[in-house]
Coordinates of C-alpha atoms and ligand atoms in Angstrom, one line a residue:
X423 CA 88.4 55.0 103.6
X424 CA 84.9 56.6 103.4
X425 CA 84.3 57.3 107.1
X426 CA 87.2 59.1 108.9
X427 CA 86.9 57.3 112.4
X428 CA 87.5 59.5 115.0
X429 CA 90.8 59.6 116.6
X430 CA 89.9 59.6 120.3
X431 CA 87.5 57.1 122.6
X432 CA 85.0 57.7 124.7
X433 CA 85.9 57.9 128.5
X434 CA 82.4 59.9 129.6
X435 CA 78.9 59.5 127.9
X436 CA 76.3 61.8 128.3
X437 CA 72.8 60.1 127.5
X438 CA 70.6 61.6 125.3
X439 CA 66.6 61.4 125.7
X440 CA 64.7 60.2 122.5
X441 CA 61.1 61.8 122.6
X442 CA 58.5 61.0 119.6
X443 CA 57.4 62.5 117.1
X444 CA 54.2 63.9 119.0
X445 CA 55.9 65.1 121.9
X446 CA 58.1 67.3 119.7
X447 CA 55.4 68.8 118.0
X448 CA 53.6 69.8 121.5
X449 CA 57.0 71.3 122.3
X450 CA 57.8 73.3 119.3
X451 CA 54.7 74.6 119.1
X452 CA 54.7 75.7 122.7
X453 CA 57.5 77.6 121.7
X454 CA 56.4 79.3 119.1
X455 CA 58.1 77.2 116.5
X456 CA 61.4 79.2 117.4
X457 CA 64.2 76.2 118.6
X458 CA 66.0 78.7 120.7
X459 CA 63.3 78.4 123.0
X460 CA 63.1 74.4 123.4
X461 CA 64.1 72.9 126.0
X462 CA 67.9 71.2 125.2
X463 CA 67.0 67.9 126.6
X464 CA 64.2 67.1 124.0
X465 CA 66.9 67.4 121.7
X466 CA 68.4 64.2 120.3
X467 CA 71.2 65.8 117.7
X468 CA 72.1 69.4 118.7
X469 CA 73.6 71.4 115.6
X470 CA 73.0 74.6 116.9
X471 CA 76.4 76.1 117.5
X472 CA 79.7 74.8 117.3
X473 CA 80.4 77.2 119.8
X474 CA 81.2 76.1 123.7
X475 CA 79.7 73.2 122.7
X476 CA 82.7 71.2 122.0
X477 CA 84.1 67.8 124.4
X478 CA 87.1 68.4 126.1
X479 CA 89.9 66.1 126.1
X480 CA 91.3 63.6 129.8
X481 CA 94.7 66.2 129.4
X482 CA 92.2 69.4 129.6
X483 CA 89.8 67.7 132.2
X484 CA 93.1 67.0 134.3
X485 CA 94.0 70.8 133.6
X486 CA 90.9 71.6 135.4
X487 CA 92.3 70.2 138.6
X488 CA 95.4 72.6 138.5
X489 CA 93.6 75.4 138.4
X490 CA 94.5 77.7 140.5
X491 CA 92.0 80.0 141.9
X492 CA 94.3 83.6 143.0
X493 CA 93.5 86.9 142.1
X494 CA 96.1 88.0 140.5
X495 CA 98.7 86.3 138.7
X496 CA 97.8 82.3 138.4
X497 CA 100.0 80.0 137.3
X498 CA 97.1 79.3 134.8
X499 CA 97.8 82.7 133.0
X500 CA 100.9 82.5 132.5
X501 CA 100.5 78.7 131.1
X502 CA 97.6 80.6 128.8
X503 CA 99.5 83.5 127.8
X504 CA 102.8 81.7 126.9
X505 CA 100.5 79.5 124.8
X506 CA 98.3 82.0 123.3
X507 CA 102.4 84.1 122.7
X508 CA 103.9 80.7 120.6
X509 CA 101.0 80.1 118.3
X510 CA 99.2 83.6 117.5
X511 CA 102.7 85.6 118.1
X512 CA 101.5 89.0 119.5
X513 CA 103.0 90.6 122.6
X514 CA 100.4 91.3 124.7
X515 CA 97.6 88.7 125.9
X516 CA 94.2 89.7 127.5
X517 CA 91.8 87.3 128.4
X518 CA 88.1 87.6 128.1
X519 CA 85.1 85.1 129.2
X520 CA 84.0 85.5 125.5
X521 CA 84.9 86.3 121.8
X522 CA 82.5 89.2 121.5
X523 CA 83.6 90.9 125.2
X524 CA 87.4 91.0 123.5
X525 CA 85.4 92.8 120.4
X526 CA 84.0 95.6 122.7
X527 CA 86.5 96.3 124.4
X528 CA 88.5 96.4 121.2
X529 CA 85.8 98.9 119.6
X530 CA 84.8 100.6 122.4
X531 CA 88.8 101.7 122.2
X532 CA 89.3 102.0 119.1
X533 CA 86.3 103.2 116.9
X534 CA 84.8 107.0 116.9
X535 CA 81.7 107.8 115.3
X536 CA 81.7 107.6 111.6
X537 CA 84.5 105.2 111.3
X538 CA 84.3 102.0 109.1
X539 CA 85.2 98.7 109.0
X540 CA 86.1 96.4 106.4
X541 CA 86.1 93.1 106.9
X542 CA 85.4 90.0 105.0
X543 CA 82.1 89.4 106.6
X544 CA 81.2 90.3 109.6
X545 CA 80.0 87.8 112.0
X546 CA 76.4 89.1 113.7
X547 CA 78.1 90.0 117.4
X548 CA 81.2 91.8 115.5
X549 CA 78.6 93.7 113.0
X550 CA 76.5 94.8 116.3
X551 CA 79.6 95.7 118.1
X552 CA 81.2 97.6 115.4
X553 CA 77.6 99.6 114.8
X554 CA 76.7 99.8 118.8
X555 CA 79.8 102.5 118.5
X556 CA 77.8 104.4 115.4
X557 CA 80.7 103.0 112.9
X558 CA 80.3 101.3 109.8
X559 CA 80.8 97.3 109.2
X560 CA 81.4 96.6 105.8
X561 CA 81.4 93.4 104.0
X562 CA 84.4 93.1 101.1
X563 CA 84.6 89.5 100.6
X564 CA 84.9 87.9 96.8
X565 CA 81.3 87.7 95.0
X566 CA 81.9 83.7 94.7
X567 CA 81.9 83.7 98.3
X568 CA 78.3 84.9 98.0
X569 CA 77.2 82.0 95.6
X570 CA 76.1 78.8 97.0
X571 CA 77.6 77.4 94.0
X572 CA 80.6 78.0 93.5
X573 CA 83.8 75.8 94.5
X574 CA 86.6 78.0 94.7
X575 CA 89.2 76.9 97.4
X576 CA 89.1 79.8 99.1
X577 CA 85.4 81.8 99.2
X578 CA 86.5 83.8 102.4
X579 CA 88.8 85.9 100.6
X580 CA 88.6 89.6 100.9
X581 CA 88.3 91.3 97.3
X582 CA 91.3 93.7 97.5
X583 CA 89.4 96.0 94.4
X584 CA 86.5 96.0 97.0
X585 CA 89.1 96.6 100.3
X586 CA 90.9 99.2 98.2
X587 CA 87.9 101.2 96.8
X588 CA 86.6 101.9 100.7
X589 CA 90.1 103.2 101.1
X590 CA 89.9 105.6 98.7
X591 CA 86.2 106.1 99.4
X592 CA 86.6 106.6 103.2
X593 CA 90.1 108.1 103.7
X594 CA 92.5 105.9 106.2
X595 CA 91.9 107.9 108.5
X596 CA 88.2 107.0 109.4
X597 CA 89.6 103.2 109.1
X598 CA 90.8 102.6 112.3
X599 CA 91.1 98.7 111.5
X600 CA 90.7 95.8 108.5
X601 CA 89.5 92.7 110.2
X602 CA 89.6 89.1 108.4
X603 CA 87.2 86.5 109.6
X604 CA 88.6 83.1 109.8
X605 CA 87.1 80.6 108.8
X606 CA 83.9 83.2 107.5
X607 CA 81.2 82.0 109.7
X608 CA 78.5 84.1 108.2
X609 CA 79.9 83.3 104.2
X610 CA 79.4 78.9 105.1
X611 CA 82.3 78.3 106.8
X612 CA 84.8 79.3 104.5
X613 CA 88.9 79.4 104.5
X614 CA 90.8 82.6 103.6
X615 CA 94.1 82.2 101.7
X616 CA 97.8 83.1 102.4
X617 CA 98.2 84.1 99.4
X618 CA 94.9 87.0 100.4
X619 CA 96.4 87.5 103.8
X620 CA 99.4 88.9 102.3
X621 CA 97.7 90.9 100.1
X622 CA 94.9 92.6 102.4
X623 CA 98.1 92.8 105.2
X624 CA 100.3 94.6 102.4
X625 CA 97.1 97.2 101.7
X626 CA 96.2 97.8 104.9
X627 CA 100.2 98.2 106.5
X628 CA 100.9 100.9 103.3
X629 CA 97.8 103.5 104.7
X630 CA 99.2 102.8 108.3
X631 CA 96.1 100.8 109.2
X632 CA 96.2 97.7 111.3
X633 CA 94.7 94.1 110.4
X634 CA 92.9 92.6 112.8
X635 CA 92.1 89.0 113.4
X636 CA 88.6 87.6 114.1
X637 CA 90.3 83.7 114.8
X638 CA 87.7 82.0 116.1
X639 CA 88.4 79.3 113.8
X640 CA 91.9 79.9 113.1
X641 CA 93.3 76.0 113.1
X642 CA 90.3 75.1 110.5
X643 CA 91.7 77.7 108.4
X644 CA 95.5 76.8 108.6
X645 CA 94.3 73.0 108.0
X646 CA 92.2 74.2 104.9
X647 CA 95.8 76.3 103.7
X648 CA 97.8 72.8 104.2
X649 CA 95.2 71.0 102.1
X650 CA 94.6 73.4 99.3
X651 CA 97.0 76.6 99.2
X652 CA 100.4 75.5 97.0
X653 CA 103.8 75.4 99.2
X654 CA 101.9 74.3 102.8
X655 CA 101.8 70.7 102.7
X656 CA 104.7 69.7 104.4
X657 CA 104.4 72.6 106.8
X658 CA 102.6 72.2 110.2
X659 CA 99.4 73.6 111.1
X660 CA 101.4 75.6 113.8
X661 CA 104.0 77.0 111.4
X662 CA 101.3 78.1 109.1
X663 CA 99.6 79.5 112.2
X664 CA 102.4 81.5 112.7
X665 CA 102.8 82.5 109.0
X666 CA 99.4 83.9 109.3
X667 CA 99.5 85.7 112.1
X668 CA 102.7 87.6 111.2
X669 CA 100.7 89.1 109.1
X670 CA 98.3 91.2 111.3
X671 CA 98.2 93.1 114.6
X672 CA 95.9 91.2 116.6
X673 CA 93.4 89.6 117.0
X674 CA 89.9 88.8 118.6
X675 CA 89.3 85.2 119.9
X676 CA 86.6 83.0 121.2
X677 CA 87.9 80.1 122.8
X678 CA 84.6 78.5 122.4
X679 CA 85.2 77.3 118.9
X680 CA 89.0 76.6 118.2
X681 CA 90.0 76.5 122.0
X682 CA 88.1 73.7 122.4
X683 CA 86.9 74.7 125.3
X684 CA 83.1 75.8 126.9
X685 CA 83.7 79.2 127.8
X686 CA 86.8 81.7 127.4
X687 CA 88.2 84.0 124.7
X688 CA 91.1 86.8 124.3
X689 CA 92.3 89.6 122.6
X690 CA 95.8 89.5 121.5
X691 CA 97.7 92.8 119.9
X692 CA 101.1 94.0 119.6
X693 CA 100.5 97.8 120.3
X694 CA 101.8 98.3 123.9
X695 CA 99.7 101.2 124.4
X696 CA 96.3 100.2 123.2
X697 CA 97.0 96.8 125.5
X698 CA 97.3 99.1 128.5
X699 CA 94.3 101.0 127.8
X700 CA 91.9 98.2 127.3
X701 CA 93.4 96.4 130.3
X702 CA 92.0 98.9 132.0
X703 CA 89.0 98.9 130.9
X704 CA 88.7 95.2 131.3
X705 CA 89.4 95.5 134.9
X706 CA 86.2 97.8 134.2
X707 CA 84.1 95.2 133.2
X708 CA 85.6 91.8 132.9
X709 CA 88.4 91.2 136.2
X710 CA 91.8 91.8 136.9
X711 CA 93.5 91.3 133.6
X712 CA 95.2 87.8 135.0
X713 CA 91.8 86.6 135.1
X714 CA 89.4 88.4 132.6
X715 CA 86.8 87.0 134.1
X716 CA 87.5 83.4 133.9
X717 CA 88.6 81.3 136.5
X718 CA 92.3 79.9 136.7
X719 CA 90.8 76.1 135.8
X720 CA 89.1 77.4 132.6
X721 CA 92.6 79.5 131.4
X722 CA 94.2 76.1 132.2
X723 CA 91.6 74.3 129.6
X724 CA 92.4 76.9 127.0
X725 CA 95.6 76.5 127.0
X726 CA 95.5 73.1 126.5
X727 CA 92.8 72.8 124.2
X728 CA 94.9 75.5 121.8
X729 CA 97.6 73.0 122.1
X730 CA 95.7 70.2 121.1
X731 CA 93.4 71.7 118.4
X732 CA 96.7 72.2 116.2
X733 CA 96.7 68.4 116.4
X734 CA 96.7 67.4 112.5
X735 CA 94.8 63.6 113.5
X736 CA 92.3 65.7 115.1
X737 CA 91.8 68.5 112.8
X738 CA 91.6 66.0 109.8
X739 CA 88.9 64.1 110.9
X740 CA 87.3 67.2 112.6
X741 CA 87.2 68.3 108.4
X742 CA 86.4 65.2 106.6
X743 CA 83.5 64.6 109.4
X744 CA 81.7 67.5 108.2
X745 CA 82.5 66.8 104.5
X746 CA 81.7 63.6 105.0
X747 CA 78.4 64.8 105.7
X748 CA 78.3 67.2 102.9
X749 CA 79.1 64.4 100.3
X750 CA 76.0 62.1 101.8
X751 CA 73.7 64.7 101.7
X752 CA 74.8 66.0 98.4
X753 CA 74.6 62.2 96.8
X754 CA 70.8 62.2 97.8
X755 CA 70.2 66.0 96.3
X756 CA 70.1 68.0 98.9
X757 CA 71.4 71.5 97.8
X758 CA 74.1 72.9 100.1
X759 CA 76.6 75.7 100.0
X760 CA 79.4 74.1 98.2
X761 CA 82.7 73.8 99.2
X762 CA 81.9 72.3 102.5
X763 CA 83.0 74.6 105.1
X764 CA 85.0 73.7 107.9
X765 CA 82.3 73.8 111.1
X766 CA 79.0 73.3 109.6
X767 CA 77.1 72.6 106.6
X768 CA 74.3 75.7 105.4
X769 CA 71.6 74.0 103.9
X770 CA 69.7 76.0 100.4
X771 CA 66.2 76.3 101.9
X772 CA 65.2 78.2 98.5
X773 CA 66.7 75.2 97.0
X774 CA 65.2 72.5 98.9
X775 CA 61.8 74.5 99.9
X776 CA 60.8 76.7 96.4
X777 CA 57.4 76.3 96.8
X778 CA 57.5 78.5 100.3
X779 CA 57.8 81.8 99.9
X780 CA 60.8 84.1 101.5
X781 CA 57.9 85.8 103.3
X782 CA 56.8 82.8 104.3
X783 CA 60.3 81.8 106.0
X784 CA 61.1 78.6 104.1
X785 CA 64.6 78.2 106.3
X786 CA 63.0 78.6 109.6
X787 CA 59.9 75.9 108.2
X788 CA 63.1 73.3 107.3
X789 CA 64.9 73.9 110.7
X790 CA 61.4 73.6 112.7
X791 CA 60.5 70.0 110.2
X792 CA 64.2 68.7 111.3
X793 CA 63.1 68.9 115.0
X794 CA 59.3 67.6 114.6
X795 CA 60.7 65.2 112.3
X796 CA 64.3 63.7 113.6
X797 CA 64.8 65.6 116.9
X798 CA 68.0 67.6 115.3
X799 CA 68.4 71.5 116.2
X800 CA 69.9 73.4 113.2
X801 CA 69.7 77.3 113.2
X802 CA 68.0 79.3 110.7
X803 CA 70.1 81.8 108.9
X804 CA 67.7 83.7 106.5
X805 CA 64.9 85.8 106.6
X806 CA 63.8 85.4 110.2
X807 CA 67.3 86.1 111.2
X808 CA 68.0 89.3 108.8
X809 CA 64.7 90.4 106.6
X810 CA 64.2 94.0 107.7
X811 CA 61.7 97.1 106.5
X812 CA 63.6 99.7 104.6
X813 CA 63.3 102.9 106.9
X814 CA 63.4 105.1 103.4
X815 CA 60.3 102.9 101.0
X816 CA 59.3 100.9 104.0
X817 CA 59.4 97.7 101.8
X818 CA 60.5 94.6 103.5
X819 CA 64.4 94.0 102.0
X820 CA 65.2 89.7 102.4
X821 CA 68.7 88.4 102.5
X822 CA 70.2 87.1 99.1
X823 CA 70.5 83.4 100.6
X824 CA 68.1 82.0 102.7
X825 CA 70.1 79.2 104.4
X826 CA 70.0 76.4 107.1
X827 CA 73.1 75.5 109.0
X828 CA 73.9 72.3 110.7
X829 CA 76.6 73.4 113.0
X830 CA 79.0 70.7 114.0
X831 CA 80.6 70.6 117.8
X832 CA 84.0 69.7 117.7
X833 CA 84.3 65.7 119.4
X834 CA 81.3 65.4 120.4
X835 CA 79.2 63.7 117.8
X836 CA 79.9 60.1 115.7
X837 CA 79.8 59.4 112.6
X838 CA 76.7 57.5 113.0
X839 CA 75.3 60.2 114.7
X840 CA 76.3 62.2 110.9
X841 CA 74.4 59.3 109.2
X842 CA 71.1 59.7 110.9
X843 CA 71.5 63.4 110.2
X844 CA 71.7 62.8 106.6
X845 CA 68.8 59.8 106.6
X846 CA 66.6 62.3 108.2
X847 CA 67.1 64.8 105.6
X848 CA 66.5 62.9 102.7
X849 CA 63.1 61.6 104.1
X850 CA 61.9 65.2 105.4
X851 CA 63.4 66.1 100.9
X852 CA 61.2 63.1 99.8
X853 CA 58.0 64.4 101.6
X854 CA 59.4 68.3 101.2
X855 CA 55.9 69.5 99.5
X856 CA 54.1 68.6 102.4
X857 CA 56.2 71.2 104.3
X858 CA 54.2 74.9 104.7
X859 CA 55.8 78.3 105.4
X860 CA 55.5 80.4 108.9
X861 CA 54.4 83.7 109.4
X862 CA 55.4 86.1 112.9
X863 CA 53.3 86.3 115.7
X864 CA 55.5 88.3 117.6
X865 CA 59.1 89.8 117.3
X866 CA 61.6 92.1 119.4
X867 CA 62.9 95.2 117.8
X868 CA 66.4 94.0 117.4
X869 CA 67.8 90.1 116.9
X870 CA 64.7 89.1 116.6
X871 CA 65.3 85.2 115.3
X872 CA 66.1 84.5 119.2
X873 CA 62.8 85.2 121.2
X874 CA 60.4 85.4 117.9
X875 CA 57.4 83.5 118.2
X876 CA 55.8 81.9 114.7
X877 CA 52.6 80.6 113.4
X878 CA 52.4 78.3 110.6
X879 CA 50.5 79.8 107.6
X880 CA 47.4 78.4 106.0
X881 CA 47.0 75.6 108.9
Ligands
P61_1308 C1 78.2 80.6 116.3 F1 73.5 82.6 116.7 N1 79.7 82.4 116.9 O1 78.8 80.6 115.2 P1 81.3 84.5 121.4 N2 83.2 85.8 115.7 C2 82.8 84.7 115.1 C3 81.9 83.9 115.7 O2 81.4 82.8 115.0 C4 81.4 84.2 117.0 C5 81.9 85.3 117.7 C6 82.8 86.1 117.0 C7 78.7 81.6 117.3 C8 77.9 81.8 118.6 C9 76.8 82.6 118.3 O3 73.7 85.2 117.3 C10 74.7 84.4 117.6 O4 82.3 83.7 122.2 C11 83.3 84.5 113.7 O5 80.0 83.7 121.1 O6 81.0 85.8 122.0 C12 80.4 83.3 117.6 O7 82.0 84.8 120.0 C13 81.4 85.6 119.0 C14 75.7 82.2 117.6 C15 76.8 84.0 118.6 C16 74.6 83.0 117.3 C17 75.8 84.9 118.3 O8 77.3 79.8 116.6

């Protein structure tokens, strides 16, 4: 079948507000041609994030009603932490509001001055957290995972030459922990391997270091292993779950990808004593560590929504909808990171904009034509986002790929709603010379892609 339907109907709609073509353009350049600062609602197709952006099922909606709202020691936690105990495996469960609370408080544990660590790639809020603490964050995945080219099954993969040379370069000792990002958000999406897991877990266990999860999207990844890794595919998504996470030590969650839920997030380890410290600092900062700042409704949701994301119905056609869209842009020659990825599609703005200069921001002047063109928010993930001045030659340094990514949220969108994705992109390609480059009118010192504002060059 060429369109995977989608395994659920719709109980709730939510209406969404079609504007024209000349109301978008007052809009985007009132904010400064930078989409985080429109306002959602003239937004017809959101592919911002996939993150707390997903629907959640009648089951977690009923959860929401059994919340229950104590203190200290909700039924709801216990529901959550016997959940998050069965599929991830490690003994102690702390629940955060977000993913990148549960990597402070991991760091701000953990790391000293001068450590490093490895990881595939790091995701931006895991990077900044791992630096805020004056360590280092160092990216060892494969160099296909770097080329928008190739197919390999697996471009998430940690290079174990690269893993094992910062070993040796660094010492164990200023390793404090190897972290594997699954899927990798900031390499397209991409799975990571058993087969690698073992590997990196073997390295990383024989210098008495721990491996650390960042499993955002830890059921894309298991369905990717079923579909692709020889010996899975007449094993569940939660035995290979549990396969995985054997593996490791821990892990970092944010519940607003794979938990299907809006907000929420944990950290899971097995050392006793490191659990016991950071519980106390989360009662710090976060709540009483039954609650972790989330209320007992929304550790009810989580639990039900981890449940129901190992679903192999859903997680199929949660993959084939964004492939699907992959393979209808692709047919009309739109160059995209290739394999599809498992939340989201990154666009090649070199590819599809070379006549725009990486000065000129050609990824930021595709995501702002996709709004003024078709209403759809994509993020830029380029220059805007990571071009910086080298503090040494003072020479502006621009990021090797200069991409676009359509983020998909998880039940929310149809398949028709993929179609008029794709339709828009091919007409916005056909007129794609017409398209001119941006320059900064004003930018913070750090993360500056989210308050920026832009001109557009030569107009
Ligand atoms: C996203 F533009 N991701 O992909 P939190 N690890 C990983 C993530 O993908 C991730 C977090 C940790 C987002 C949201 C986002 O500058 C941005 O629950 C692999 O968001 O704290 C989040 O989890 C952090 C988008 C975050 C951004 C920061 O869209």
């Amino acid at each position: 079948m060429k369109f995977p339907a989608e395994p659920f109907r719709i109980k709730v709609v939510e209406p969404l507000k079609k504007t024209t073509v000349e109301e978008r353009e007052k809009l985007i350049k009132e904010s400064g041609y930078n989409i985080f600062l429109l306002p959602a609602e003239s937004i017809f197709i959101d592919l911002l994030t996939d993150s707390g952006t997903s629907a959640m099922s009648d089951n977690q909606w009923a959860g929401l009603m059994k919340g229950d709202e104590s203190y200290a020691g909700s039924k709801n936690y216990y529901h959550f932490e016997q959940t998050v105990r069965s599929i991830f495996g490690f003994e102690h469960v702390i629940p955060t509001h977000q993913g990148r609370v549960a990597e402070n408080l991991l760091f701000s544990t953990v790391l000293k001055e001068g450590d490093v660590v490895p990881n595939n790639i790091h995701f931006d809020t895991t990077r900044a957290n791992v630096e805020y603490h004056k360590a280092r964050a160092i990216d060892c995945v494969i160099d296909e995972g770097l080329k928008v080219d190739s197919e390999l099954p697996f471009k998430g993969d940690i290079d174990v030459f690269k893993l094992k040379k910062a070993i040796q370069n660094y010492g164990p000792d200023r390793i404090p922990m190897i972290m594997i990002t699954i899927t990798n958000n900031s390499g397209g999406g991409q799975p990571v391997s058993l087969a690698n897991i073992r590997e990196v877990s073997a390295i990383a266990h024989e210098h008495g270091i721990p491996l650390i999860f960042d499993a955002c999207r830890f059921a894309e990844n298991c369905f990717f292993i079923k579909e692709r890794e020889e010996g899975y595919q007449n094993k569940s998504i939660a035995e290979i779950a549990r396969e995985m996470f054997s593996y490791g030590d821990g892990c970092t969650m944010s519940a607003k990808k794979d938990g299907l839920v809006n907000i929420g997030g944990f950290l899971s380890l097995n050392d006793g004593r490191l659990a016991q410290k950071i519980t106390n600092m989360l009662i710090l900062i976060e709540g009483f560590p039954t609650y972790g700042g989330l209320a007992g409704r929304d550790l009810e949701a989580i639990a039900r929504g981890l449940k129901e994301v190992l679903n192999e119905e859903y997680l199929e056609f949660r993959i084939n909808q964004t492939r699907n869209l992959g393979e209808m842009l692709m047919q009309n020659n739109i160059p995209i990171v290739k394999p599809v990825g498992g939340h989201a599609i990154y666009i090649d703005a070199k590819g599809f904009l070379p006549h725009i200069p990486q000065k000129e921001f050609p990824g930021q002047a595709l995501v702002v034509e996709l709004y003024r063109h078709a209403g759809i928010r994509a993020v830029e993930i380029g220059s805007l986002m990571f071009a910086h001045r080298d503090a040494e030659t003072g020479q502006m340094v621009y990021p090797e790929l200069e991409l676009v990514r359509l983020a998909i949220p998880r039940r929310v969108y149809t398949n028709a709603h993929m179609q008029y994705v794709s339709e828009a992109l091919s007409e916005i390609y056909a007129n794609r010379k017409s398209i001119y480059g941006f320059e900064i009118e004003y930018e913070a010192e750090f993360l500056r892609h989210f308050t920026a504002r832009l001109k557009p060059v030569n107009v």
